[in-house]
Coordinates of C-alpha atoms and ligand atoms in Angstrom, one line a residue:
X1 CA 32.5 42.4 -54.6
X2 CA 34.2 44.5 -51.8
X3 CA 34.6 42.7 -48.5
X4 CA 32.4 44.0 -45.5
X5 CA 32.6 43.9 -41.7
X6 CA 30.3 43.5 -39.1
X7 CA 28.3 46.4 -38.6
X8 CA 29.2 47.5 -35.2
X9 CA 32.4 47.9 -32.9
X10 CA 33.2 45.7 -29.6
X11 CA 33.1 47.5 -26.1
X12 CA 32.9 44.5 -24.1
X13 CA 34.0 41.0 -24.4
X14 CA 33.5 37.6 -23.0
X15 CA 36.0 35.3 -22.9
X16 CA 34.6 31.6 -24.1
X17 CA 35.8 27.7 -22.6
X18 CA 38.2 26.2 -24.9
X19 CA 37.7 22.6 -23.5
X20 CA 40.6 19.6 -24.9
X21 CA 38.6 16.8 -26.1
X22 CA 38.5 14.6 -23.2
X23 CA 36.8 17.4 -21.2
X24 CA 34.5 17.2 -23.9
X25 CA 33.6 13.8 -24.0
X26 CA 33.0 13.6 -20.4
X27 CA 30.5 16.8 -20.4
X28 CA 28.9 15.2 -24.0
X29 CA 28.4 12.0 -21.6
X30 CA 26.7 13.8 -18.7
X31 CA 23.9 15.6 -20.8
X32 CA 23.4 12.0 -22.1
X33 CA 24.1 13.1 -25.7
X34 CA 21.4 15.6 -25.6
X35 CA 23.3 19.6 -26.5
X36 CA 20.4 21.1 -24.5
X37 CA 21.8 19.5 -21.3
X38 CA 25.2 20.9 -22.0
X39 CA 26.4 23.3 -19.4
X40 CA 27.0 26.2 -21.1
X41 CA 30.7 26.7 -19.9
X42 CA 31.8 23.8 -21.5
X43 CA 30.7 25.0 -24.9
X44 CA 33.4 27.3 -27.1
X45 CA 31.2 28.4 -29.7
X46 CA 27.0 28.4 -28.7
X47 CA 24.9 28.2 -32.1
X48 CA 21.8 26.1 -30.1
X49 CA 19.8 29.0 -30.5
X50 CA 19.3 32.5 -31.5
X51 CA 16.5 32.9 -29.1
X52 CA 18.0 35.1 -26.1
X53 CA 21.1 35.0 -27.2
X54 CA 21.4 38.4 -28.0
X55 CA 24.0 40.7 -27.7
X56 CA 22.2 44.6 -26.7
X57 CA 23.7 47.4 -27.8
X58 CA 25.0 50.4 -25.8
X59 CA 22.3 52.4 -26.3
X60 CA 20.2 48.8 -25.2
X61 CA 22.7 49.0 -22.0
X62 CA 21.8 52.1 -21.0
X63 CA 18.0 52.1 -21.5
X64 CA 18.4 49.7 -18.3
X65 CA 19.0 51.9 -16.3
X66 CA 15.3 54.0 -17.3
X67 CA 13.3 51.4 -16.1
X68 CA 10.7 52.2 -14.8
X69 CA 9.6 48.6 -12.4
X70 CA 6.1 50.0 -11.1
X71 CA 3.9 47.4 -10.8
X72 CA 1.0 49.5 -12.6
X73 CA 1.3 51.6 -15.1
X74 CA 5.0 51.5 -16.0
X75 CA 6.1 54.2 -18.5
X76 CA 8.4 51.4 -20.1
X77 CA 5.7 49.9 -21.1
X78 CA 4.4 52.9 -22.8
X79 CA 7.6 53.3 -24.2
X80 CA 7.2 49.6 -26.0
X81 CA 4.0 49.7 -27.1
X82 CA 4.6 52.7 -28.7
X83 CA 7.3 50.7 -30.6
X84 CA 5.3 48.2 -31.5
X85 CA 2.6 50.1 -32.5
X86 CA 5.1 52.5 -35.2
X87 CA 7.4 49.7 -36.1
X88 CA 4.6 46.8 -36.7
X89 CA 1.3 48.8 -36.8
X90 CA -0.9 47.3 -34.9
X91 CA -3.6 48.8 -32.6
X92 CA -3.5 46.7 -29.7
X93 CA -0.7 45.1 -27.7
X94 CA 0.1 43.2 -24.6
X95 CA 3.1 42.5 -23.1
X96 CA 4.1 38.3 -22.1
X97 CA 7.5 36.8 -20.9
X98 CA 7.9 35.4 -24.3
X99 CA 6.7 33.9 -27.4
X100 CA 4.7 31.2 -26.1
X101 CA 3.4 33.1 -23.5
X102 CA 1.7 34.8 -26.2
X103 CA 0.9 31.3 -27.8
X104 CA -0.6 30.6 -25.1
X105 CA -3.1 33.5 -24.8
X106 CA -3.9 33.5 -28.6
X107 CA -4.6 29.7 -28.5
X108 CA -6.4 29.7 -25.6
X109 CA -8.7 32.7 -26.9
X110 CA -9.2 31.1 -30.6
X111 CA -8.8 27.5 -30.4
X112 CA -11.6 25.6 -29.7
X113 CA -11.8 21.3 -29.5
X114 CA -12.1 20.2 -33.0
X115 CA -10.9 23.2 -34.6
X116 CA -7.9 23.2 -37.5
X117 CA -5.3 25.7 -37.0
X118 CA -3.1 25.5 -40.7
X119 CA 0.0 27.2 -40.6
X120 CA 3.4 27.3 -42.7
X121 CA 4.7 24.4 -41.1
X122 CA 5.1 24.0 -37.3
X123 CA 7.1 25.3 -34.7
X124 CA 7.3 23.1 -31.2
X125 CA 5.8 25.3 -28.9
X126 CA 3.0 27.1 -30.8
X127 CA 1.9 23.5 -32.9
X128 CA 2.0 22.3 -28.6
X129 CA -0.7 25.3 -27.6
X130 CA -3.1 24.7 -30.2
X131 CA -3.1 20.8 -29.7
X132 CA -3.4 21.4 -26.0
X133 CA -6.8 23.3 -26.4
X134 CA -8.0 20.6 -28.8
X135 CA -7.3 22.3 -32.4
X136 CA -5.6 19.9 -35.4
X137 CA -2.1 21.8 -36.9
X138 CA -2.8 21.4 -40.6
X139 CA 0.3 21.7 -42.6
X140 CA 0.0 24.4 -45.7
X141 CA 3.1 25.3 -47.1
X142 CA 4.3 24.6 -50.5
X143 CA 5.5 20.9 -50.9
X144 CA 8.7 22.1 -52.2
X145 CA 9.8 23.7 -48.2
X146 CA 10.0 20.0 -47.4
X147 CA 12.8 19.0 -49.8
X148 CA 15.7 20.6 -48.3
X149 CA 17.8 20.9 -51.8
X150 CA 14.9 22.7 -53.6
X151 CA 16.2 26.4 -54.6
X152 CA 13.4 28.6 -54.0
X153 CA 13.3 32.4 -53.3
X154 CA 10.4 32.2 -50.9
X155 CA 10.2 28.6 -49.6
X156 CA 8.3 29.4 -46.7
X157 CA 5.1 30.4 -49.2
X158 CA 1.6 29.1 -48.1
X159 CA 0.6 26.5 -50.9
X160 CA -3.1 28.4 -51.7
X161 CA -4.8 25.6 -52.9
X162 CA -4.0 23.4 -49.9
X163 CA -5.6 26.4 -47.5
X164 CA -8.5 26.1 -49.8
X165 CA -8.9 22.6 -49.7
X166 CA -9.0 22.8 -45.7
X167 CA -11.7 25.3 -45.7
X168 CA -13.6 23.2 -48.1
X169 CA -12.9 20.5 -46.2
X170 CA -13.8 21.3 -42.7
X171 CA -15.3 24.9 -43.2
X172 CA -14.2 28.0 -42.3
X173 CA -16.3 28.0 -38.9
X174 CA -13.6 25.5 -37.9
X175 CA -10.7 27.3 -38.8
X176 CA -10.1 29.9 -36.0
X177 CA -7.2 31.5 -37.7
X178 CA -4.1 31.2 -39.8
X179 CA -1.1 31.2 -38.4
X180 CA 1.4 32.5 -40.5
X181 CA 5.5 32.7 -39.6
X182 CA 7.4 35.0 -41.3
X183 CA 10.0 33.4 -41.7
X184 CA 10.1 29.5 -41.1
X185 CA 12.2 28.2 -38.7
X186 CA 11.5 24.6 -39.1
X187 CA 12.1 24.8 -43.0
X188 CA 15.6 26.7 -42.8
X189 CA 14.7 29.7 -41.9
X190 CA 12.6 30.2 -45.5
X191 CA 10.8 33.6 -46.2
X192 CA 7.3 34.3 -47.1
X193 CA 7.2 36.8 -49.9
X194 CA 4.5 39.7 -49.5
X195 CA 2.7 38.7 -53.0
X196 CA 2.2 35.3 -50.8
X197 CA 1.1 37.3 -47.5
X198 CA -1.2 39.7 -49.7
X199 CA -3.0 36.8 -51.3
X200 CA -3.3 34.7 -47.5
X201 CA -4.8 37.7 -46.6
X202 CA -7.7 38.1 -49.3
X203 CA -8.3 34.2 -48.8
X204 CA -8.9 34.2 -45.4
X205 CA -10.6 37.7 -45.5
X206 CA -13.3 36.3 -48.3
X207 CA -13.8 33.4 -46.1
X208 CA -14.0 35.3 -42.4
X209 CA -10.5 33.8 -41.1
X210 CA -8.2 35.9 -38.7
X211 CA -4.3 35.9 -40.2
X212 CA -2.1 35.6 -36.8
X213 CA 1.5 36.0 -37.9
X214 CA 4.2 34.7 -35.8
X215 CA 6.4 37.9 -36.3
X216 CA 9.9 35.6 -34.6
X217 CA 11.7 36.7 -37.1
X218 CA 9.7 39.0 -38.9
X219 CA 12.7 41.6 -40.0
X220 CA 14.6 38.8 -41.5
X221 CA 11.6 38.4 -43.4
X222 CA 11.8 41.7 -44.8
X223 CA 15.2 41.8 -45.6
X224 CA 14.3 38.8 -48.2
X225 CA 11.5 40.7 -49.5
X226 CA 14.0 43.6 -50.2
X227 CA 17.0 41.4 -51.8
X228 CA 14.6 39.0 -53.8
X229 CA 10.9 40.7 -54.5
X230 CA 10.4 42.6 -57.5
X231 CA 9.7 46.5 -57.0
X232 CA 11.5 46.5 -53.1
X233 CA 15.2 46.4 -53.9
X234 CA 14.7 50.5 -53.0
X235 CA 12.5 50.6 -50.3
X236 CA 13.9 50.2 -46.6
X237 CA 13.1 47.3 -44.7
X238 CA 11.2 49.2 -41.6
X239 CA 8.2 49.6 -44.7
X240 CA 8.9 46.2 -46.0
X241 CA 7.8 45.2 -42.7
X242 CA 5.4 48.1 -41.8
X243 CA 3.0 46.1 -45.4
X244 CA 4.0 42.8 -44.4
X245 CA 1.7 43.8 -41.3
X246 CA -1.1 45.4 -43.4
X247 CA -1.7 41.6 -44.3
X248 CA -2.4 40.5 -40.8
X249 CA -5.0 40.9 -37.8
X250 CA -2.2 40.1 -35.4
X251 CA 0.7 38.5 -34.3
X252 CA 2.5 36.7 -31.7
X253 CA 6.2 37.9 -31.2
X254 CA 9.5 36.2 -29.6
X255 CA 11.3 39.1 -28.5
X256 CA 13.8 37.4 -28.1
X257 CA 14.9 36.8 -31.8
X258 CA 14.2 39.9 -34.4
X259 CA 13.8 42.6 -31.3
X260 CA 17.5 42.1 -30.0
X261 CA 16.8 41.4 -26.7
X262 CA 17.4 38.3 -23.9
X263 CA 13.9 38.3 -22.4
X264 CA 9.9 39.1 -23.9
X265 CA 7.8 39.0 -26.1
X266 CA 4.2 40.3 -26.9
X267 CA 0.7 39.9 -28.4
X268 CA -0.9 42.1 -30.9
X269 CA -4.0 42.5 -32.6
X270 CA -6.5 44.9 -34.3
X271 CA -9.5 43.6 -32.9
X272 CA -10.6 45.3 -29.9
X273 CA -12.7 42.4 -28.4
X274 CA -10.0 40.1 -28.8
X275 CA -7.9 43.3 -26.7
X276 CA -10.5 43.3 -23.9
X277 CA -10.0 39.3 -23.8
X278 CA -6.3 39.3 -23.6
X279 CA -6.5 41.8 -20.9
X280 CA -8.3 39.4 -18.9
X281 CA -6.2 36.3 -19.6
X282 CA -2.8 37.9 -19.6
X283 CA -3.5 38.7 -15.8
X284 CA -3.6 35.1 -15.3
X285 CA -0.7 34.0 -16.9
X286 CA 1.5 36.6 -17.4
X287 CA 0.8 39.8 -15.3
X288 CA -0.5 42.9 -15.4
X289 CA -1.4 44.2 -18.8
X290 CA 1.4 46.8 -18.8
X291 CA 4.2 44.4 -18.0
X292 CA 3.0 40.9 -19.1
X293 CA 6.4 39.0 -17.2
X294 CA 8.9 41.7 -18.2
X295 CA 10.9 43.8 -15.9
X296 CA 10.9 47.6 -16.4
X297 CA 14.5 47.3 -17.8
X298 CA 13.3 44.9 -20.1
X299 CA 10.9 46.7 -21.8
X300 CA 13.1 49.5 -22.3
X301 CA 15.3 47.1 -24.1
X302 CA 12.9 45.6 -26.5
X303 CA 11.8 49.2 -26.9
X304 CA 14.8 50.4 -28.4
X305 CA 15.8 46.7 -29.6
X306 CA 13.1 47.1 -31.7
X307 CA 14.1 49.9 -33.3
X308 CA 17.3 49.2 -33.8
X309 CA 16.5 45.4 -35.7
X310 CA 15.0 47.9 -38.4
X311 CA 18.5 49.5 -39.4
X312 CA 18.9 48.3 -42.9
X313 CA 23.0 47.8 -42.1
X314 CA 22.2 46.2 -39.8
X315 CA 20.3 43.1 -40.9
X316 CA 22.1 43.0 -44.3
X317 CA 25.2 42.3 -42.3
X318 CA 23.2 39.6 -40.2
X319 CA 21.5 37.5 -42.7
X320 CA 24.8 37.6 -44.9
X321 CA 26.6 36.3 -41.5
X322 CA 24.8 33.1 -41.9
X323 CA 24.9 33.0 -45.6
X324 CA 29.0 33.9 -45.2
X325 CA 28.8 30.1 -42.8
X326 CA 26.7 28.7 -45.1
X327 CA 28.6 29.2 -48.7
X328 CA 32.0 27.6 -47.4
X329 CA 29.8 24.7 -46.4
X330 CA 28.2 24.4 -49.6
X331 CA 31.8 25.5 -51.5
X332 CA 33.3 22.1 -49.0
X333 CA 30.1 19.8 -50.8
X334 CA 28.6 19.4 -47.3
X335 CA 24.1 18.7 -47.5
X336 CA 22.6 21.6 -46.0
X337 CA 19.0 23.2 -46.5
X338 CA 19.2 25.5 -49.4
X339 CA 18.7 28.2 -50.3
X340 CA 21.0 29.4 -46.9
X341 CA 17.7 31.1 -44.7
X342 CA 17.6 33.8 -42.2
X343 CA 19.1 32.7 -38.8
X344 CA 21.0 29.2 -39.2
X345 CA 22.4 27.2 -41.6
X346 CA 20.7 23.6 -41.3
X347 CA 22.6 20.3 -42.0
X348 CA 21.0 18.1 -43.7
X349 CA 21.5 14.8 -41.4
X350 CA 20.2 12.2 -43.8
X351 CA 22.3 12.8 -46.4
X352 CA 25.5 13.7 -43.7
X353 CA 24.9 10.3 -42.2
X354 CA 23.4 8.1 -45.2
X355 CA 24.3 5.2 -42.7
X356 CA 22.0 5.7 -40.0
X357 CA 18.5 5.2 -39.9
X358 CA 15.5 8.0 -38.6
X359 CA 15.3 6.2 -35.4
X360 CA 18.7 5.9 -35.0
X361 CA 18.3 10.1 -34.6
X362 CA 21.0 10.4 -36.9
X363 CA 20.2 14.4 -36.1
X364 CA 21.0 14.4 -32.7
X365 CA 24.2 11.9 -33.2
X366 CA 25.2 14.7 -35.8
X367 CA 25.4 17.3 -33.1
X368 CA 26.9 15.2 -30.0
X369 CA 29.7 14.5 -33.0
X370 CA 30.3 18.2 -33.9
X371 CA 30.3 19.3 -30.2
X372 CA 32.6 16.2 -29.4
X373 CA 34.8 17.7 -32.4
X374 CA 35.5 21.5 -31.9
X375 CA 32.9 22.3 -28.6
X376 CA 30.7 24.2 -31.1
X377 CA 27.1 23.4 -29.5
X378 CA 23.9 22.8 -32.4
X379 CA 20.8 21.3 -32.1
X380 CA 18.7 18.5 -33.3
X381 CA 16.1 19.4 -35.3
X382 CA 14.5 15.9 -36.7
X383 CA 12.8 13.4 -35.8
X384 CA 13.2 14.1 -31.8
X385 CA 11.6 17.8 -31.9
X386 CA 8.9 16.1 -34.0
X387 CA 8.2 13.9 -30.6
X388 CA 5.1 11.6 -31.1
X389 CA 1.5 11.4 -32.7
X390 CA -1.0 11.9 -29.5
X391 CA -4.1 9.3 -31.4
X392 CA -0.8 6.8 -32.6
X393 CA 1.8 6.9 -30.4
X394 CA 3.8 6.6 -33.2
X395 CA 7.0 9.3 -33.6
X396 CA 5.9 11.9 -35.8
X397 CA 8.3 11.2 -38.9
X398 CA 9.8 14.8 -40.4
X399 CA 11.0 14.8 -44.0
X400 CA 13.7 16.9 -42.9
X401 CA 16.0 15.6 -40.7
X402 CA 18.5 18.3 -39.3
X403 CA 20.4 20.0 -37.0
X404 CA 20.5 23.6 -36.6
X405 CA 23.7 25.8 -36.4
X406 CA 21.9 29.3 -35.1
X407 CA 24.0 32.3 -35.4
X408 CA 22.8 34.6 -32.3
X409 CA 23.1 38.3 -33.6
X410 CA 25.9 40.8 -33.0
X411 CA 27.8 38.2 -31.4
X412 CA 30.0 36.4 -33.1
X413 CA 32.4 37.5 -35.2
X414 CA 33.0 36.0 -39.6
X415 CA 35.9 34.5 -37.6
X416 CA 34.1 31.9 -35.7
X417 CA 32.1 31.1 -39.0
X418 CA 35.5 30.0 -40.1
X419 CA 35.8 27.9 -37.3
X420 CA 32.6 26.8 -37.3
X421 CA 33.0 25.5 -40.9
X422 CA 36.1 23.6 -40.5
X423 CA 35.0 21.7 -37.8
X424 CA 32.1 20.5 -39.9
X425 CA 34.0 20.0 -43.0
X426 CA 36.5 18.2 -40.7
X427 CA 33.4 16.0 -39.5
X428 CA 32.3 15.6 -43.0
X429 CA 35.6 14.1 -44.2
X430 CA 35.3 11.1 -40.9
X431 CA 31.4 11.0 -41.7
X432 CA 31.5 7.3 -41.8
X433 CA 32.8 6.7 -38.1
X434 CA 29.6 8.8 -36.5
X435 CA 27.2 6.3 -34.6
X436 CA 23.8 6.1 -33.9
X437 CA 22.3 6.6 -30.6
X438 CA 19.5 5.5 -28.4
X439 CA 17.1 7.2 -26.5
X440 CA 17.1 6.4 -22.8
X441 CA 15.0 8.6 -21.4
X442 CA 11.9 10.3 -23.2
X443 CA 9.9 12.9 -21.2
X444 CA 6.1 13.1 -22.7
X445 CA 6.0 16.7 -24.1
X446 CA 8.9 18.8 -26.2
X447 CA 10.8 15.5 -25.3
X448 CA 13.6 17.3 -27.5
X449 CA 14.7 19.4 -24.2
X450 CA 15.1 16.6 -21.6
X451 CA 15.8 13.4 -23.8
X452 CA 18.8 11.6 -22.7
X453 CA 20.7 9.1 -24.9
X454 CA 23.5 7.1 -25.5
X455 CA 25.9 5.5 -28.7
X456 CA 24.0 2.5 -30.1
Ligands
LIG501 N1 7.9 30.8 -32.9 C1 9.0 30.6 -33.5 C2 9.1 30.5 -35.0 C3 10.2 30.3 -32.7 O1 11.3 30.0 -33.3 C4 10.1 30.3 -31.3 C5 11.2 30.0 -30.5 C6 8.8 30.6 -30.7 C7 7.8 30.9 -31.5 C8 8.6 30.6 -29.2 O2 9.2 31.7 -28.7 O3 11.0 30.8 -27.2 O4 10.1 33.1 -26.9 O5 8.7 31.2 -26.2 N2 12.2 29.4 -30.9 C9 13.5 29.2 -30.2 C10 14.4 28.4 -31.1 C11 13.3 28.4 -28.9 O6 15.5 28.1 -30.7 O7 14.1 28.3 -32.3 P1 9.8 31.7 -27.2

């Protein structure tokens, strides 16, 4: 196979910290072993997130300058709901800061004490909405997205007959709607194929259930569909995603993953009652209904952000970024989640750390070793995201235990993959010296953010 580049050219640069190891251990020590409390100038290469991180393009650049920041009526909004509307299809949408802002109005809207809300395994701040208005997350996907060494084209499908189940179980009239991610963050970044969306759809349809997608990283999603689904190796990814959409009655978006952009998000829907209802709430919360929390400026971003994330060189070149991390990881015999998903590669901390126990968070010691190492900043994904049972007390206890390395996009180059890999292949090799830790601190919601620790 002939090599390829990244897909675009640098105009301007940043220069990054390049900290000497005792620098490190003394910032590693003041975020009490937590990488979210890291200041981000004492971190070389940042792979906690892909959410904001972002880099625009020039076109992006100079769409901030046409923004339009009337309070009312802003013609940048106009100009990303139309974007919304011909990229994702939808009828009805209303701007919010970000995802969970959008969470927040859907859950609020829906979910109702006592309902069930199943989804394709969690994610922290939408699973955190629905509990807060009294619903039950019910866990649907297919056994085999828990078992991070299971090859599997589409390991983020929905497992049918446990949706069933739940409806017979509880009944439909408790099951407010399905919430769907495309793809799943907390299994690896997995993919729903559209056979699997199609048939969600008919299920819930027969039975009267709404399908909410979380669109985060809906183009990702696509670009699966097109390298692994029969009949759409041909077909370009903005109509992969234009049908994975067909499938839905809404969606709550991130902007600030699959759109390009640092800041946003949105709500859509088809349902024009559920419109009328936003409107009402999003004044609360967010804003006015034509800028929901966004700047001007920032609309015009998303607005061309969005087109932009549809630009099939694009996106090839992106999810074969993390997959270009992720094969010299697997080549080097280090346990990550396979198959390599859409936006990070995720270690696999149980079988990195055989040593240490779950409540040792051998997760999070994972990622206070690799920033300790090379300054490369991850994050825990395990047993600390899962926080606690609200009837037990008891931590929630995830199958997987990981920590995520998440490539932001257009911003790094192959280059730092390589350096990236050899710091954990490096760690791999002195896996035996890594400690547990303790938690000394524990706020009572997303504890994952503010948690502080220290070496057992
Ligand atoms: N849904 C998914 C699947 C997400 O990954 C996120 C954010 C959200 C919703 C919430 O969106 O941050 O804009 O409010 N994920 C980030 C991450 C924080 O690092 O995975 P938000």
């Amino acid at each position: 196979e002939r090599r390829t580049a990244e897909p675009y050219k640098i105009k301007t640069v940043e220069p990054l910290a390049m900290l000497d190891e005792n620098e490190r251990k003394e910032a590693l020590e003041k975020a009490g072993y937590n990488t979210f409390l890291l200041n981000s100038q004492d971190v070389y290469i940042d792979l906690l997130t892909d959410s904001g991180t972002n880099a625009m393009s020039d076109k992006q650049w100079s769409a901030l300058m046409m923004g339009d920041e009337a309070y009312a009526g802003s013609k940048s909004w106009y100009k990303l709901e139309e974007a919304v509307r011909e990229i994702y299809g939808y009828k009805y949408v209303l701007p919010t800061h970000q995802g969970r802002g959008a969470e927040n109005l859907l859950s609020q809207m829906k979910v109702n004490p006592g309902d069930y809300v199943p989804g394709n395994m969690y994610f922290t701040t939408t699973r955190a909405h629905q509990e807060m208005n009294g619903g039950t997350f019910v866990d649907v996907i297919i056994d085999e997205a828990h078992d991070s060494q299971v090859e599997l084209d589409f390991k983020g499908n929905v497992d049918l007959d446990k949706l069933k189940r739940l409806i017979d179980e509880v009944g439909a009239d408790k099951i407010p709607y399905v919430c769907l991610a495309v793809t799943v963050n907390m299994a690896g970044g997995q993919p729903v194929s559209m056979k699997n969306m199609r048939d969600v759809y008919e299920l819930c349809q027969q039975h009267g259930i709404d399908v909410m997608y979380d669109a985060t990283r809906c183009v990702e999603n696509a670009y699966f569909i097109q390298e692994r689904e029969a009949g759409y190796a041909d077909v370009p990814v903005k109509k992969i995603l234009k049908e994975m959409f067909s499938y839905s009655d809404g969606c709550t978006m991130s902007g600030k993953k699959d759109c390009l952009v640092n800041i946003g998000g949105f709500l859509a829907m088809n349902d024009e009652d559920l419109y009328t209802r936003s409107r009402e709430l999003v004044v609360v919360y967010e804003g006015m209904p034509t800028y929901g929390g966004m700047a001007g400026r920032d609309m015009e971003a998303m607005a061309q952000g969005i087109y932009e994330s549809v630009d099939d060189n694009y996106i090839k070149h992106r999810i074969h970024q993390v997959r270009y991390l992720g094969d010299q990881l697997i080549e080097a015999g280090i346990p990550i989640v396979r198959p390599v998903g859409g936006h990070a590669i995720f270690l696999d901390a149980r079988e990195f750390l055989p040593h240490l126990e779950q409540e040792q968070f051998a997760s999070q010691a994972l990622a206070a070793a690799l920033y300790l190492d090379s300054g490369v900043r991850s994050m825990e994904r395990g047993i600390v995201s899962a926080g606690r049972n609200k009837e037990t007390g008891e931590h929630n206890r995830p199958k997987l235990e990981m920590v995520r390395l998440t490539i932001p996009r257009r911003v790094y180059t192959d280059n730092h993959m390589d350096v990236v890999a050899d710091s954990v292949i490096s760690l791999y090799e002195k896996r035996d010296q890594i400690q547990g830790l303790k938690m000394d601190y524990e706020p009572p919601t997303l504890r994952f953010f503010n948690a502080r620790f220290s070496p057992l």
